[in-house]
Short mmCIF file of C-alpha atoms in Angstrom, two decimals:
data_model
loop_
_atom_site.label_atom_id
_atom_site.label_comp_id
_atom_site.label_asym_id
_atom_site.label_seq_id
_atom_site.Cartn_x
_atom_site.Cartn_y
_atom_site.Cartn_z
CA UNK A 693 0.00 0.00 0.00
CA UNK A 694 1.29 3.47 -0.88
CA UNK A 695 1.11 5.55 2.30
CA UNK A 696 0.63 9.19 1.25
CA UNK A 697 -1.50 10.68 4.05
CA UNK A 698 1.41 13.05 4.77
CA UNK A 699 0.34 15.04 1.68
CA UNK A 700 -2.98 15.96 3.33
CA UNK A 701 -3.46 18.69 5.93
CA UNK A 702 -3.87 17.66 9.58
CA UNK A 703 -2.63 14.09 9.08
CA UNK A 704 0.63 12.13 9.19
CA UNK A 705 4.00 13.86 9.49
CA UNK A 706 5.97 14.13 6.27
CA UNK A 707 9.73 13.50 6.23
CA UNK A 708 12.32 15.78 4.73
CA UNK A 709 14.20 18.97 5.51
CA UNK A 710 12.66 22.33 6.44
CA UNK A 711 13.76 25.63 7.91
CA UNK A 712 12.97 26.04 11.62
CA UNK A 713 12.15 28.84 14.03
CA UNK A 714 11.88 28.77 17.85
CA UNK A 715 8.94 30.59 19.45
CA UNK A 716 8.16 31.51 23.05
CA UNK A 717 5.49 29.47 24.81
CA UNK A 718 2.03 29.59 23.23
CA UNK A 719 -0.91 31.57 24.54
CA UNK A 720 -2.80 28.37 25.44
CA UNK A 721 -0.73 26.41 27.97
CA UNK A 722 -3.17 23.47 27.81
CA UNK A 723 -2.68 23.17 24.04
CA UNK A 724 0.98 24.20 23.65
CA UNK A 725 2.54 23.55 27.05
CA UNK A 726 4.69 25.82 29.23
CA UNK A 727 7.86 25.67 27.11
CA UNK A 728 9.07 27.12 23.82
CA UNK A 729 7.76 25.76 20.51
CA UNK A 730 9.61 24.85 17.32
CA UNK A 731 8.05 25.55 13.93
CA UNK A 732 9.20 23.67 10.83
CA UNK A 733 8.28 25.71 7.76
CA UNK A 734 9.49 26.51 4.25
CA UNK A 735 10.35 23.04 3.00
CA UNK A 736 13.81 22.46 1.56
CA UNK A 737 13.64 18.82 0.38
CA UNK A 738 12.02 15.40 0.68
CA UNK A 739 8.37 14.60 1.24
CA UNK A 740 8.07 17.82 3.23
CA UNK A 741 8.67 19.74 -0.03
CA UNK A 742 6.19 17.56 -1.96
CA UNK A 743 3.54 18.10 0.73
CA UNK A 744 4.13 21.87 0.72
CA UNK A 745 3.53 21.96 -3.04
CA UNK A 746 0.15 20.35 -2.31
CA UNK A 747 -0.69 23.21 0.10
CA UNK A 748 0.41 21.56 3.32
CA UNK A 749 2.32 24.08 5.41
CA UNK A 750 4.42 23.85 8.57
CA UNK A 751 4.70 21.47 11.49
CA UNK A 752 4.97 22.60 15.10
CA UNK A 753 6.75 20.71 17.88
CA UNK A 754 5.24 21.56 21.26
CA UNK A 755 3.96 20.24 24.58
CA UNK A 756 0.42 20.22 25.94
CA UNK A 757 -1.70 18.87 28.76
CA UNK A 758 -2.78 15.28 28.87
CA UNK A 759 -6.24 14.23 29.99
CA UNK A 760 -7.36 11.92 32.78
CA UNK A 761 -10.70 11.32 31.07
CA UNK A 762 -10.25 8.01 29.23
CA UNK A 763 -13.70 8.29 27.59
CA UNK A 764 -12.44 11.04 25.27
CA UNK A 765 -11.62 9.87 21.76
CA UNK A 766 -8.24 11.65 21.91
CA UNK A 767 -7.25 10.38 25.38
CA UNK A 768 -4.62 10.87 26.74
CA UNK A 769 -3.33 13.73 24.51
CA UNK A 770 -5.21 16.42 22.64
CA UNK A 771 -5.21 16.22 18.83
CA UNK A 772 -2.34 18.20 17.36
CA UNK A 773 -3.54 18.69 13.77
CA UNK A 774 -0.21 17.43 12.43
CA UNK A 775 2.06 18.76 15.15
CA UNK A 776 4.49 16.69 17.14
CA UNK A 777 3.41 16.78 20.78
CA UNK A 778 5.92 16.27 23.57
CA UNK A 779 5.54 15.83 27.30
CA UNK A 780 5.37 19.14 29.20
CA UNK A 781 8.09 18.07 31.63
CA UNK A 782 11.73 19.05 31.23
CA UNK A 783 14.21 16.69 32.78
CA UNK A 784 17.74 17.82 33.50
CA UNK A 785 20.44 15.48 32.25
#
């Protein structure tokens, strides 16, 4: 099967190379978490470039609250609409 969902908006993550920018924490701590965010935008190569040509733009890497309500369809993490969600905790190494 040819897996091409990465070409659609709000679906799988496409692979490739893109420019990045670091942002301060988002206005919604429950959606974006308490730490800085990374935005991947302006594709350079790979499937990321192919997806951008089909109107798919940017990927964010950010945190966000989990839920304790297991009846929710998105339990335990909120949907990210194509972002990469990380745990809100920072652990010192």
